[in-house]
Short mmCIF file of C-alpha atoms in Angstrom, two decimals:
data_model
loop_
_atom_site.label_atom_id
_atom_site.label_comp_id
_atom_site.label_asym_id
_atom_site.label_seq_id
_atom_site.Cartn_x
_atom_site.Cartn_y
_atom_site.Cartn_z
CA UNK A 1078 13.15 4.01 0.78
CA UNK A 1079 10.88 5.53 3.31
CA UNK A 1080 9.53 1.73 4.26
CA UNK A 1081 8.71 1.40 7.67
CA UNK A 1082 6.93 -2.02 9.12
CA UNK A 1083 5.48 -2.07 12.08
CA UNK A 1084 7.08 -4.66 14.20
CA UNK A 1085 6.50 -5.38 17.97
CA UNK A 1086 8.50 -4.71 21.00
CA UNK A 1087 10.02 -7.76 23.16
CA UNK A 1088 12.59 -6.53 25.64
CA UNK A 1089 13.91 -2.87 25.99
CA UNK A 1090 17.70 -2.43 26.99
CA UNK A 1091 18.52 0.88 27.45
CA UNK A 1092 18.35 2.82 24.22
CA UNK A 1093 18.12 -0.54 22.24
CA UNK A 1094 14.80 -2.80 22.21
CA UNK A 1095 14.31 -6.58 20.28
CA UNK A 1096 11.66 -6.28 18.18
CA UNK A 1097 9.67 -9.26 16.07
CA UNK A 1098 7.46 -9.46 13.20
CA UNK A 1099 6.82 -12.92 11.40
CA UNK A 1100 10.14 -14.78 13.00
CA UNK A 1101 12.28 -11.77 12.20
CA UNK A 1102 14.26 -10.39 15.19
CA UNK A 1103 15.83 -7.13 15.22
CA UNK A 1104 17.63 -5.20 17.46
CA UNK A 1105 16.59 -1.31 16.60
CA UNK A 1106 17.39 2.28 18.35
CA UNK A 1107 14.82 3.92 20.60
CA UNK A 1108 16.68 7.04 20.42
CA UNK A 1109 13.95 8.86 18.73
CA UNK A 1110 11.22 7.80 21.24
CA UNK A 1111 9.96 9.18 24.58
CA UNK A 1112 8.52 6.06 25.67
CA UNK A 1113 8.18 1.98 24.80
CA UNK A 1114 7.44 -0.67 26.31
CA UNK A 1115 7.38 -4.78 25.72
CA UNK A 1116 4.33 -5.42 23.57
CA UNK A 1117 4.13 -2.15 21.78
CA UNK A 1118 3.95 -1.98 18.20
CA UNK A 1119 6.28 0.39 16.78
CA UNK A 1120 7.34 1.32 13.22
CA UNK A 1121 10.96 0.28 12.13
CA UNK A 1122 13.12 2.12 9.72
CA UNK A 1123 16.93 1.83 8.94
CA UNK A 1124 17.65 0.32 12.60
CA UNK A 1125 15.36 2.93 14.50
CA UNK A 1126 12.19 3.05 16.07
CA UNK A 1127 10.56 5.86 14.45
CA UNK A 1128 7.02 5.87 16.50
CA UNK A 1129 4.96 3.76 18.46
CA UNK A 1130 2.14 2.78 16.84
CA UNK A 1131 -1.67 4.07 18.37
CA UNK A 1132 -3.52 0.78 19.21
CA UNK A 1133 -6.53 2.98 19.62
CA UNK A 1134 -6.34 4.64 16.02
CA UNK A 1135 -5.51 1.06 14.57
CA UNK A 1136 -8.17 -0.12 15.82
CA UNK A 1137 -10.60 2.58 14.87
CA UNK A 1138 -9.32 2.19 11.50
CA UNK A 1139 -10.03 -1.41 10.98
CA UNK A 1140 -13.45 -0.92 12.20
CA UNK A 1141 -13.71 1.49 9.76
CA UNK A 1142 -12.34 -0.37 6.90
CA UNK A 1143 -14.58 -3.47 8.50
CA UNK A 1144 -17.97 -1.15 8.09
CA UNK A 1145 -17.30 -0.82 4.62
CA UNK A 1146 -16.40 -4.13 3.88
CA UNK A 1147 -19.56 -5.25 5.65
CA UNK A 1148 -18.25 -7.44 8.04
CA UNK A 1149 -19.62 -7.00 11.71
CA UNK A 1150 -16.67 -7.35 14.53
CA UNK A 1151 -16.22 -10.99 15.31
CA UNK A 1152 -17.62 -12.63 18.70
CA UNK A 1153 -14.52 -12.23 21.00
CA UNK A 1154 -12.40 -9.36 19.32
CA UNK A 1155 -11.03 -6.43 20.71
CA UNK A 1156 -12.95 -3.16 20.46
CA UNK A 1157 -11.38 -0.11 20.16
CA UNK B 476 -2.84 -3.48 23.68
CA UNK B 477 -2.96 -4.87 26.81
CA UNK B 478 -6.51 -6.43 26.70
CA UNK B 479 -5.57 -8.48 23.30
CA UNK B 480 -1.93 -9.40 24.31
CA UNK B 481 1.10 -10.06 21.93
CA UNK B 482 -0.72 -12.38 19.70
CA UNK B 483 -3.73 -10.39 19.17
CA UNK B 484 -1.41 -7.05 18.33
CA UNK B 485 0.02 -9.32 15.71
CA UNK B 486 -3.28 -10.48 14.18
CA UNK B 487 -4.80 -6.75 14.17
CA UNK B 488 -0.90 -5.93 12.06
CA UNK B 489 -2.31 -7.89 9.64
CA UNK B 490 -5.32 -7.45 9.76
CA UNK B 491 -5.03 -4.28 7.79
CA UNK B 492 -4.09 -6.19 4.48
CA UNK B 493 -7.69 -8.69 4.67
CA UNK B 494 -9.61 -6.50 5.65
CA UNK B 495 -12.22 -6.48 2.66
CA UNK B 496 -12.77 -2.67 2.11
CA UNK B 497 -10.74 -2.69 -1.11
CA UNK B 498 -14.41 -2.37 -3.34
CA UNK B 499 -16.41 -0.49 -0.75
CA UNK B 500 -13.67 2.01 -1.31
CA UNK B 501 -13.37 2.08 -4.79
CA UNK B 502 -17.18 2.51 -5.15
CA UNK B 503 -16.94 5.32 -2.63
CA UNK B 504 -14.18 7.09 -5.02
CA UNK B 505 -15.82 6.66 -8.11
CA UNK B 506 -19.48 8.00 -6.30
CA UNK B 507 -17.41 11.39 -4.98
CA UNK B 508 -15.03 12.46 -8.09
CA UNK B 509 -16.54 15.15 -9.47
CA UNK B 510 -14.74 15.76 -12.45
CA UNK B 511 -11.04 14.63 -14.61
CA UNK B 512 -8.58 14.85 -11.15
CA UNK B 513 -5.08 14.64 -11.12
CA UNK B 514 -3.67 13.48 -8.14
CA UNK B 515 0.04 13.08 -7.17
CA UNK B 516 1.09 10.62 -5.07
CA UNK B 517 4.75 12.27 -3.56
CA UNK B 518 6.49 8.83 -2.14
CA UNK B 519 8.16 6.05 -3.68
CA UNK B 520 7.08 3.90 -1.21
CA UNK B 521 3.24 4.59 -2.57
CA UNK B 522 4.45 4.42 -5.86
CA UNK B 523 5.38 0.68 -5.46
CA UNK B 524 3.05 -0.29 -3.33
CA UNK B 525 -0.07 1.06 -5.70
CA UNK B 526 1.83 -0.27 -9.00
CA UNK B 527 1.88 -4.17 -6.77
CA UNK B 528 -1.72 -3.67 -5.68
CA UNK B 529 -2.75 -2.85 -9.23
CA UNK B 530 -4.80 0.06 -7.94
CA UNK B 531 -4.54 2.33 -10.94
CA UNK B 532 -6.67 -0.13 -12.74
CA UNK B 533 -9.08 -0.34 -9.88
CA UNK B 534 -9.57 3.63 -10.40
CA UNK B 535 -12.38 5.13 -11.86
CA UNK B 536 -10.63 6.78 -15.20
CA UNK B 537 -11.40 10.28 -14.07
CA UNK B 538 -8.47 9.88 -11.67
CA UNK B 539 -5.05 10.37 -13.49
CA UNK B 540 -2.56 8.92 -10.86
CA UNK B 541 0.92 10.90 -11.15
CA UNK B 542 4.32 9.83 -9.46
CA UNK B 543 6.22 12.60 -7.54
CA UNK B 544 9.28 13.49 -6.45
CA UNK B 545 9.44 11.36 -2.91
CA UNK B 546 11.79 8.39 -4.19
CA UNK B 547 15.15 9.72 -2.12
CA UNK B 548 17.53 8.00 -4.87
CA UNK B 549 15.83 9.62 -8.07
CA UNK B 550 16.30 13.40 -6.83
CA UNK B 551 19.88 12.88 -5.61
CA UNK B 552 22.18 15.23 -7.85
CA UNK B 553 24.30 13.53 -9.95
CA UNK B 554 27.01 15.69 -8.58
CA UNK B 555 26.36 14.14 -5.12
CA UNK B 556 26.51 10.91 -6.39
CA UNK B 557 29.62 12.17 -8.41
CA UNK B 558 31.36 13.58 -5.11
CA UNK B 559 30.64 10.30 -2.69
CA UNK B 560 32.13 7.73 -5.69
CA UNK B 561 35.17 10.05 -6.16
CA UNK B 562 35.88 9.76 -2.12
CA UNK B 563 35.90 6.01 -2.61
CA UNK B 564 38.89 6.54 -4.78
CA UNK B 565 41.12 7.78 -1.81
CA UNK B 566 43.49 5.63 0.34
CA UNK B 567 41.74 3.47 3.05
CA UNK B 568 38.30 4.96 2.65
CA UNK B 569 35.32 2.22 3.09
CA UNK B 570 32.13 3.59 1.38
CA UNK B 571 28.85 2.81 2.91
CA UNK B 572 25.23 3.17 1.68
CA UNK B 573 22.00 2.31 1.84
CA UNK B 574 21.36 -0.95 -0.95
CA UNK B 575 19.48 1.29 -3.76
CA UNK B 576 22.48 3.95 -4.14
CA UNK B 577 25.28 1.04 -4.66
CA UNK B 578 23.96 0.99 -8.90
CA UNK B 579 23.59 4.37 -9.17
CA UNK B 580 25.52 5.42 -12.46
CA UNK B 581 27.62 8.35 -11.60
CA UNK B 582 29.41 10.24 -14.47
CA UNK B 583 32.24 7.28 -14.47
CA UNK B 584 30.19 3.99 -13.41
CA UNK B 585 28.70 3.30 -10.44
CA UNK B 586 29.64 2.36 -6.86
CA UNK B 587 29.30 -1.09 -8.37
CA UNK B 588 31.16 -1.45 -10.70
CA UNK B 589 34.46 0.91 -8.76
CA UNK B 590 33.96 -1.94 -6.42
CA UNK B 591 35.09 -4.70 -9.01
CA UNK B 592 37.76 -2.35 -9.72
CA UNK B 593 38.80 -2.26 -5.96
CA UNK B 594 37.30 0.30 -4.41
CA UNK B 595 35.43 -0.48 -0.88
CA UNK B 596 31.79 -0.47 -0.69
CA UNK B 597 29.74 -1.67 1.92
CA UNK B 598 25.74 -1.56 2.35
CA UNK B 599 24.65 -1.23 5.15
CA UNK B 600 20.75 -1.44 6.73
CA UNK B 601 21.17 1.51 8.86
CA UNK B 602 23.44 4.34 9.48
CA UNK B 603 24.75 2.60 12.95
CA UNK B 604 26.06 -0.26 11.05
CA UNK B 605 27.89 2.18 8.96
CA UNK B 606 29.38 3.90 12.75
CA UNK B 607 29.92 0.64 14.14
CA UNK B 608 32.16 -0.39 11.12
CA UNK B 609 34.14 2.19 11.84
CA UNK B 610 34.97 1.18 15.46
CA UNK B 611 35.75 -2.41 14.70
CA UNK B 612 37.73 -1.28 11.86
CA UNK B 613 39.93 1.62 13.07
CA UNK B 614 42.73 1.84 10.42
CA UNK B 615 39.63 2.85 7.76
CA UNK B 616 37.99 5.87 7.02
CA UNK B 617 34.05 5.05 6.99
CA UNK B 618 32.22 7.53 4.44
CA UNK B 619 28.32 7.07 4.46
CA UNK B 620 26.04 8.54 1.48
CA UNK B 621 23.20 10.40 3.55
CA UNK B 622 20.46 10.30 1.31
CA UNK B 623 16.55 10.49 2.06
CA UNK B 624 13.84 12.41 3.62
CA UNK B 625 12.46 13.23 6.59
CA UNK B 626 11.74 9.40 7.54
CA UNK B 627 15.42 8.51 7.44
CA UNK B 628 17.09 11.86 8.52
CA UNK B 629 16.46 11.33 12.08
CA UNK B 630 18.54 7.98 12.28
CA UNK B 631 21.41 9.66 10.64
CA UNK B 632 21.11 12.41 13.05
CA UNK B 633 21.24 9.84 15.71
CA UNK B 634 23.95 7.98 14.86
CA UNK B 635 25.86 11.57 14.57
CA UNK B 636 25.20 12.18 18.15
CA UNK B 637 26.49 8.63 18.73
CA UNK B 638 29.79 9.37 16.80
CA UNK B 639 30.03 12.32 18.90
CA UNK B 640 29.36 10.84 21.83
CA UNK B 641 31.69 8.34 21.34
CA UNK B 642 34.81 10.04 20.15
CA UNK B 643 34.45 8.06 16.63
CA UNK B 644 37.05 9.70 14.70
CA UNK B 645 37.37 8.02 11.43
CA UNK B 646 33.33 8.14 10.42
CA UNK B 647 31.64 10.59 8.26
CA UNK B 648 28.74 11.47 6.35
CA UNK B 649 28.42 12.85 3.10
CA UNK B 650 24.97 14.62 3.47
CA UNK B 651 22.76 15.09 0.84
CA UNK B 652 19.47 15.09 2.40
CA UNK B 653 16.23 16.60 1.65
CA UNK B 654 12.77 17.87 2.57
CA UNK B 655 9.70 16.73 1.35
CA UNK B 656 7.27 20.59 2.21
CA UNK B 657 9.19 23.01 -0.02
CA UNK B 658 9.52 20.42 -2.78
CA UNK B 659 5.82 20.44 -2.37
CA UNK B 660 5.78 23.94 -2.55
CA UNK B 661 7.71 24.28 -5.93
CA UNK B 662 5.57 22.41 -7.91
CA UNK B 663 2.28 23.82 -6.55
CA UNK B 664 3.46 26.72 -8.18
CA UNK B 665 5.02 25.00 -11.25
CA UNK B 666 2.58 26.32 -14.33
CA UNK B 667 2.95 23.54 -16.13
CA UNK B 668 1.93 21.60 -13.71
CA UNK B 669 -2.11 21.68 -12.23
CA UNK B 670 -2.07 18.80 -9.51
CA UNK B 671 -5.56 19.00 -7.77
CA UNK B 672 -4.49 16.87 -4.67
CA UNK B 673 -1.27 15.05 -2.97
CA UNK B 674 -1.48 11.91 -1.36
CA UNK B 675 0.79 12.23 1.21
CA UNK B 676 3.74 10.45 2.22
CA UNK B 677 3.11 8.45 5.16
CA UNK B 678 6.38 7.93 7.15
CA UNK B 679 7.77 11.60 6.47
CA UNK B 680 4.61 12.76 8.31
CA UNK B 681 5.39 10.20 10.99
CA UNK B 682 7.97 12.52 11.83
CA UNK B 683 6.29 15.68 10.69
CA UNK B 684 3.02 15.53 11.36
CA UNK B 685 0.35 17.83 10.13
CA UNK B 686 1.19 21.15 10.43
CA UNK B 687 3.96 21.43 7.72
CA UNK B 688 1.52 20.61 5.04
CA UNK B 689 -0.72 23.46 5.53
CA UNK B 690 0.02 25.91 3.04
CA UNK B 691 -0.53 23.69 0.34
CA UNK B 692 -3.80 23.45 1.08
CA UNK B 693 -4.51 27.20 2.57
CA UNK B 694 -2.09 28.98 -0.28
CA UNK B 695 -2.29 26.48 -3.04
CA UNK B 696 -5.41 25.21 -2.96
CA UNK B 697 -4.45 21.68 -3.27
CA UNK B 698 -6.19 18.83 -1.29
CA UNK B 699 -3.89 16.70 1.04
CA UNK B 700 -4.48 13.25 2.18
CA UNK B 701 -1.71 11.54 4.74
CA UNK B 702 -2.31 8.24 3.88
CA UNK B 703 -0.38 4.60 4.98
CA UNK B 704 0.66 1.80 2.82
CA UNK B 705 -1.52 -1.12 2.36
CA UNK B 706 -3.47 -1.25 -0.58
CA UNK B 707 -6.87 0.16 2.07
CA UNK B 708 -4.99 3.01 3.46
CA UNK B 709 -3.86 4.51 -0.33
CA UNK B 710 -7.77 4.25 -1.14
CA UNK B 711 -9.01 5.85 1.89
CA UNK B 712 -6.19 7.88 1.51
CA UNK B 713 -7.81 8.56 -2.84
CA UNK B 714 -11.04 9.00 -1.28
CA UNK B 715 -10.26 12.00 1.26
CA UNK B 716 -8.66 13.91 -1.85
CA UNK B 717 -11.60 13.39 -4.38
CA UNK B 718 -14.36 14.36 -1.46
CA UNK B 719 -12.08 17.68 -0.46
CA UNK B 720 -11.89 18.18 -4.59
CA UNK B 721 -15.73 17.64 -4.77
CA UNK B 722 -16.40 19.76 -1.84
CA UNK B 723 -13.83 22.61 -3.09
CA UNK B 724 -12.85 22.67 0.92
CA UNK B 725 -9.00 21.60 0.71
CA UNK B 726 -7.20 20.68 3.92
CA UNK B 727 -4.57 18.37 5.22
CA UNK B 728 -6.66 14.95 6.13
CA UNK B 729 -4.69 12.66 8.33
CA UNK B 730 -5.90 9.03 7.10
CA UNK B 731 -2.73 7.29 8.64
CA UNK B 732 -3.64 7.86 12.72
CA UNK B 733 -2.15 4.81 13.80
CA UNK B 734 1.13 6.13 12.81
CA UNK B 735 0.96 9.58 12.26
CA UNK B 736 0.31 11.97 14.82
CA UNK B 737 -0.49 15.18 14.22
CA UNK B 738 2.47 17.24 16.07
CA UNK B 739 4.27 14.50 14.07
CA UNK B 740 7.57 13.53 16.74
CA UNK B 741 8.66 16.48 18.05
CA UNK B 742 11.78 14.55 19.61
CA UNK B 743 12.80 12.75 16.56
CA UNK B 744 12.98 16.71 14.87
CA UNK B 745 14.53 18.09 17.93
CA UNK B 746 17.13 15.18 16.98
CA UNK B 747 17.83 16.63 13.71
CA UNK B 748 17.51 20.45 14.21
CA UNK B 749 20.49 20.15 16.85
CA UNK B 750 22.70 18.04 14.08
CA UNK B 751 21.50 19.89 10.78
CA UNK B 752 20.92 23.34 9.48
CA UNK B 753 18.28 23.69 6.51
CA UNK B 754 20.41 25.04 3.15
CA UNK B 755 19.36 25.06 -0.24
CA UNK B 756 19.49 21.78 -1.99
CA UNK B 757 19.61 20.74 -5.91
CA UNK B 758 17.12 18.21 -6.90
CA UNK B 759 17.83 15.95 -10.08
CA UNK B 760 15.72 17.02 -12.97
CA UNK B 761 13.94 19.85 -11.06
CA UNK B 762 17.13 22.17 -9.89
CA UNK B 763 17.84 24.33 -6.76
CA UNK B 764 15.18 24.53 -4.51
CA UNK B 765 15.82 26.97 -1.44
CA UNK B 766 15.92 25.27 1.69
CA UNK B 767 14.73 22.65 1.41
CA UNK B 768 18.53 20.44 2.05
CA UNK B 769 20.42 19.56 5.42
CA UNK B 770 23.73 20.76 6.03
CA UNK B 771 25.51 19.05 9.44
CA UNK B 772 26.01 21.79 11.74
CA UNK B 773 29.44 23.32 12.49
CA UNK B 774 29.73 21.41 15.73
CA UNK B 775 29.51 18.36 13.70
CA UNK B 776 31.97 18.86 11.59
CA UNK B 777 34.72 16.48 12.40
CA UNK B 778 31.94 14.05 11.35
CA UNK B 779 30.77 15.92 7.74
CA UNK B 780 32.56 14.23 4.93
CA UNK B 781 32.60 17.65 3.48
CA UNK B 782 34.78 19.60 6.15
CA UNK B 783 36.82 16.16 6.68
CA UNK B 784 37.61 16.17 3.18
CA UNK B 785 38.46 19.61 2.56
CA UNK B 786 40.97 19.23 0.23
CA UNK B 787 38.31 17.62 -2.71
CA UNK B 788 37.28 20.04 -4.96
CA UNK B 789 33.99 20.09 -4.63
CA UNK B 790 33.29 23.20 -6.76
CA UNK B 791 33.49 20.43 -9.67
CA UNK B 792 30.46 18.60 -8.38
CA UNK B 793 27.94 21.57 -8.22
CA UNK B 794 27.18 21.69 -11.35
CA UNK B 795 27.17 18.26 -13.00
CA UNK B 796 24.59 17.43 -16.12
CA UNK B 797 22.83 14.36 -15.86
CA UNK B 798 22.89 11.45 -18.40
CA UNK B 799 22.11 13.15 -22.03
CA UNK B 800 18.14 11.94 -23.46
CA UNK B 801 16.84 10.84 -19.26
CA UNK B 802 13.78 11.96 -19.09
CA UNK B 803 13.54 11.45 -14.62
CA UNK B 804 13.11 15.52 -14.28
CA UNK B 805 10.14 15.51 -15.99
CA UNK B 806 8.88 12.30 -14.85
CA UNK B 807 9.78 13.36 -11.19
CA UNK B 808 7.44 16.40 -11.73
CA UNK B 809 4.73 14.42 -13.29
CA UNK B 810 5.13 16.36 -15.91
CA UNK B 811 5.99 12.95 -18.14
CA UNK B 812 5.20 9.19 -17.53
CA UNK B 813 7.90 6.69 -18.20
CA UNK B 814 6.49 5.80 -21.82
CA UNK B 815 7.52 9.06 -23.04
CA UNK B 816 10.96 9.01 -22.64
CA UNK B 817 12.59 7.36 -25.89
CA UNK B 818 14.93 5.60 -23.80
CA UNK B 819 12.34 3.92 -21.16
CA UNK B 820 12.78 0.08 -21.81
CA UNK B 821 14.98 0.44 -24.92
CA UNK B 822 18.50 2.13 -24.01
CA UNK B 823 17.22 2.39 -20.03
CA UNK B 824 16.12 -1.15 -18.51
CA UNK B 825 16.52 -2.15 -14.80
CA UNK B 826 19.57 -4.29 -15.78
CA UNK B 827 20.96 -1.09 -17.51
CA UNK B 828 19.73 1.91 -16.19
CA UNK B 829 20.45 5.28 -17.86
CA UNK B 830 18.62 7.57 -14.99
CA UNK B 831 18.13 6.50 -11.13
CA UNK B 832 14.32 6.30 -11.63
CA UNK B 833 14.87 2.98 -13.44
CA UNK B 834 17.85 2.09 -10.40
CA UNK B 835 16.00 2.80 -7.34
CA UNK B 836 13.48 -0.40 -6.49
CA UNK B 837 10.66 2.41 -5.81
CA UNK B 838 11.65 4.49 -9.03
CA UNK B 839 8.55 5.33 -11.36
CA UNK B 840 10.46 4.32 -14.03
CA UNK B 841 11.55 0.46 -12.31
CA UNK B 842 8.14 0.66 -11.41
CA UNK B 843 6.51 1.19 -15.06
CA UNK B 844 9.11 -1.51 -15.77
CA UNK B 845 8.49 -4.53 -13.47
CA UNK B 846 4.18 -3.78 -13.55
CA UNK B 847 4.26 -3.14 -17.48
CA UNK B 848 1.88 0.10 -17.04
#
């Protein structure tokens, strides 16, 4: 129940934003956020943003995970 | 983001379930354990996703996985569940839930089966579809079941303020929340219990963040891992609790930084302290646990099912005994596994469930079900 998947911001409106993850659209609360914006990734639950998710840490994660896997970042990707 | 645009966001989302590590992990865990570990992991949601994955067989077999209390459904008392079907009984009430709690057996049948018999049940995906219900259908009386942790308290403390806000006068919650720490606490110092490590439930911490989490490893002893939800995260997340067990240096590792930060979201809990009051809260199988439910605050009440609906006798639902031979108290300790309750897969089956770990999609019993573990 405490499923949360990280879906990404298209418009705000007011306390509302649109938010998209593989063709899904949802319209979702930003009530318990200081700040979005368009292009952010946040984390959806029951109809609310819960967070924003850190493109920084995301990154730093996958590099990690990358490392161990063995793989070098690819020509042309995003460092974090 | 703004270097990789929309589309490369999306492809570093997904990223996280390709990325490879799954081996380099597992080799990692098996290198650090030290010795026969038992580790806990508290949420449903891990519980599922590590029964999809497969990942107990992936673990060396010095690591005895156990299931914990964090699936919202399975701890609800079966006097709350007794107390939100019998308001469905009442003239023009609408009941509204989220999809696990609607085949729930109460004492006389679940939500389910009152609805073939009349009664009005809705599910709903959030807590403002419940509120907005209630505006477009003013004649009604809109009930919602509030029912999960720290993840999901926030939106119902939201959409209480909105209620508020709005002058909604014919929507209330029943709430029957509860909080993930103290639970924590109570079995740490269960003796029949020795859990050397929690894995750590991802999107409560979201909200919560680090701090809360301390004394379990300061006090207790016991190593803590945050950890996310692919099958990577729960391994890195496996991996931080075996090195702090090896090391005999417990702490409270964050493994989930993209999401979890650790002050947590202070405004999502300033949210809920100004709606809720901590009380003491029964747990199903495990019993009263001080403080560690939500009670809606006095100025709230014209929206808390319980001052609303004054006149039900609620005394009668304190105290109600669950389903005679279930076995979910134990199991929710990880004290038992499914296979040793006699009625697991014989009298108790996901079409026919005796006890709400078999109802709830991220029950350990459902679980033990659908993987065959």
């Amino acid at each position: 129940m405490c499923l949360a998947i990280p879906m990404q911001v298209k418009a705000v409106e007011g306390s509302e934003a649109v938010v998209t993850q593989g063709g899904t659209e949802l319209r979702v609360r930003t009530d318990l956020l200081d700040a979005v914006e368009v292009s952010d990734y946040v984390l959806v639950h029951a109809g609310f943003a819960l967070q924003v998710v850190d493109p920084e840490e995301a990154r730093a994660t996958l590099a990690m995970l990358r490392e161990m896997a063995g793989d070098a970042p690819q020509e042309g990707e995003a460092r974090g | 983001m703004a270097e990789t645009g929309p589309d490369g966001a999306m492809r570093m989302m997904d990223e996280f379930r390709a990325a490879g590590a799954v081996e380099a992990l597992r080799a990692a865990i098996a290198a650090a354990v030290p010795r026969p570990v038992k580790l806990m992991e508290v949420c449903g949601t891990h519980t599922m996703a590590i029964a999809r994955a497969g990942l107990r067989g992936l673990l060396p077999q010095e690591i005895t996985l156990l299931s914990g209390p964090g699936c919202p459904v399975c701890v609800t008392a079966q006097g709350e569940i007794d107390a939100f079907l019998a308001l469905g009984e009442r003239p023009n009430v609408v009941l509204t839930c989220f999809g696990d709690m609607m085949r729930v057996p109460g004492s006389a049948g679940s939500l389910e089966q009152m609805r073939a018999r009349g009664t009005e049940a809705r599910v709903v995906y959030s807590p403002m579809d419940a509120l907005v219900l209630a505006i477009e259908q003013p004649s009604k009386e809109v009930v919602f079941f509030g029912v999960g942790f720290e993840t999901t308290v926030p939106t119902v403390a939201a959409t209480l303020k909105e209620a508020s806000r709005r002058g909604v006068r014919n929507f209330s919650v029943l709430a029957a929340h509860k909080t993930i720490p103290g639970a924590l606490a109570a079995l740490a110092s269960a003796p029949d219990l020795a859990v050397d490590g929690f894995l750590l439930p991802g999107h409560v911490s979201v909200i919560l963040g680090e701090a809360p989490y301390r004394f379990l490893a300061e006090e207790h002893g016991v190593a803590c891992a945050i950890a996310g939800f692919e099958a990577t995260d729960i391994l890195d997340g496996i991996r931080a609790l075996v090195e702090q067990i090896r090391d005999a240096r417990p702490t409270v590792a964050n493994r989930y930084h993209r999401a979890v930060r650790s002050e947590g979201n202070p405004t999502a809990r300033a949210l809920v302290d100004s709606v809720f009051a901590p009380v003491d809260a029964t747990w199903r199988g495990i019993g009263l646990i001080p403080g560690t439910g939500l009670a809606i605050r006095e100025e709230y009440a014209p929206w808390d099912a319980r001052a609303r609906f004054a006149d039900l006798d609620w005394e009668r639902f304190a105290n109600v005994p669950e389903p005679r031979g279930c076995r979910c108290g134990e199991i929710l300790k990880g004290a038992l596994t499914p296979r040793d309750c006699p009625l697991f897969g014989r009298a108790c089956t996901p079409a026919r469930p005796v006890g709400p770990c078999m109802v709830s999609s991220e029950g350990t019993c459902a679980a033990y079900y659908r993987y065959q573990l």
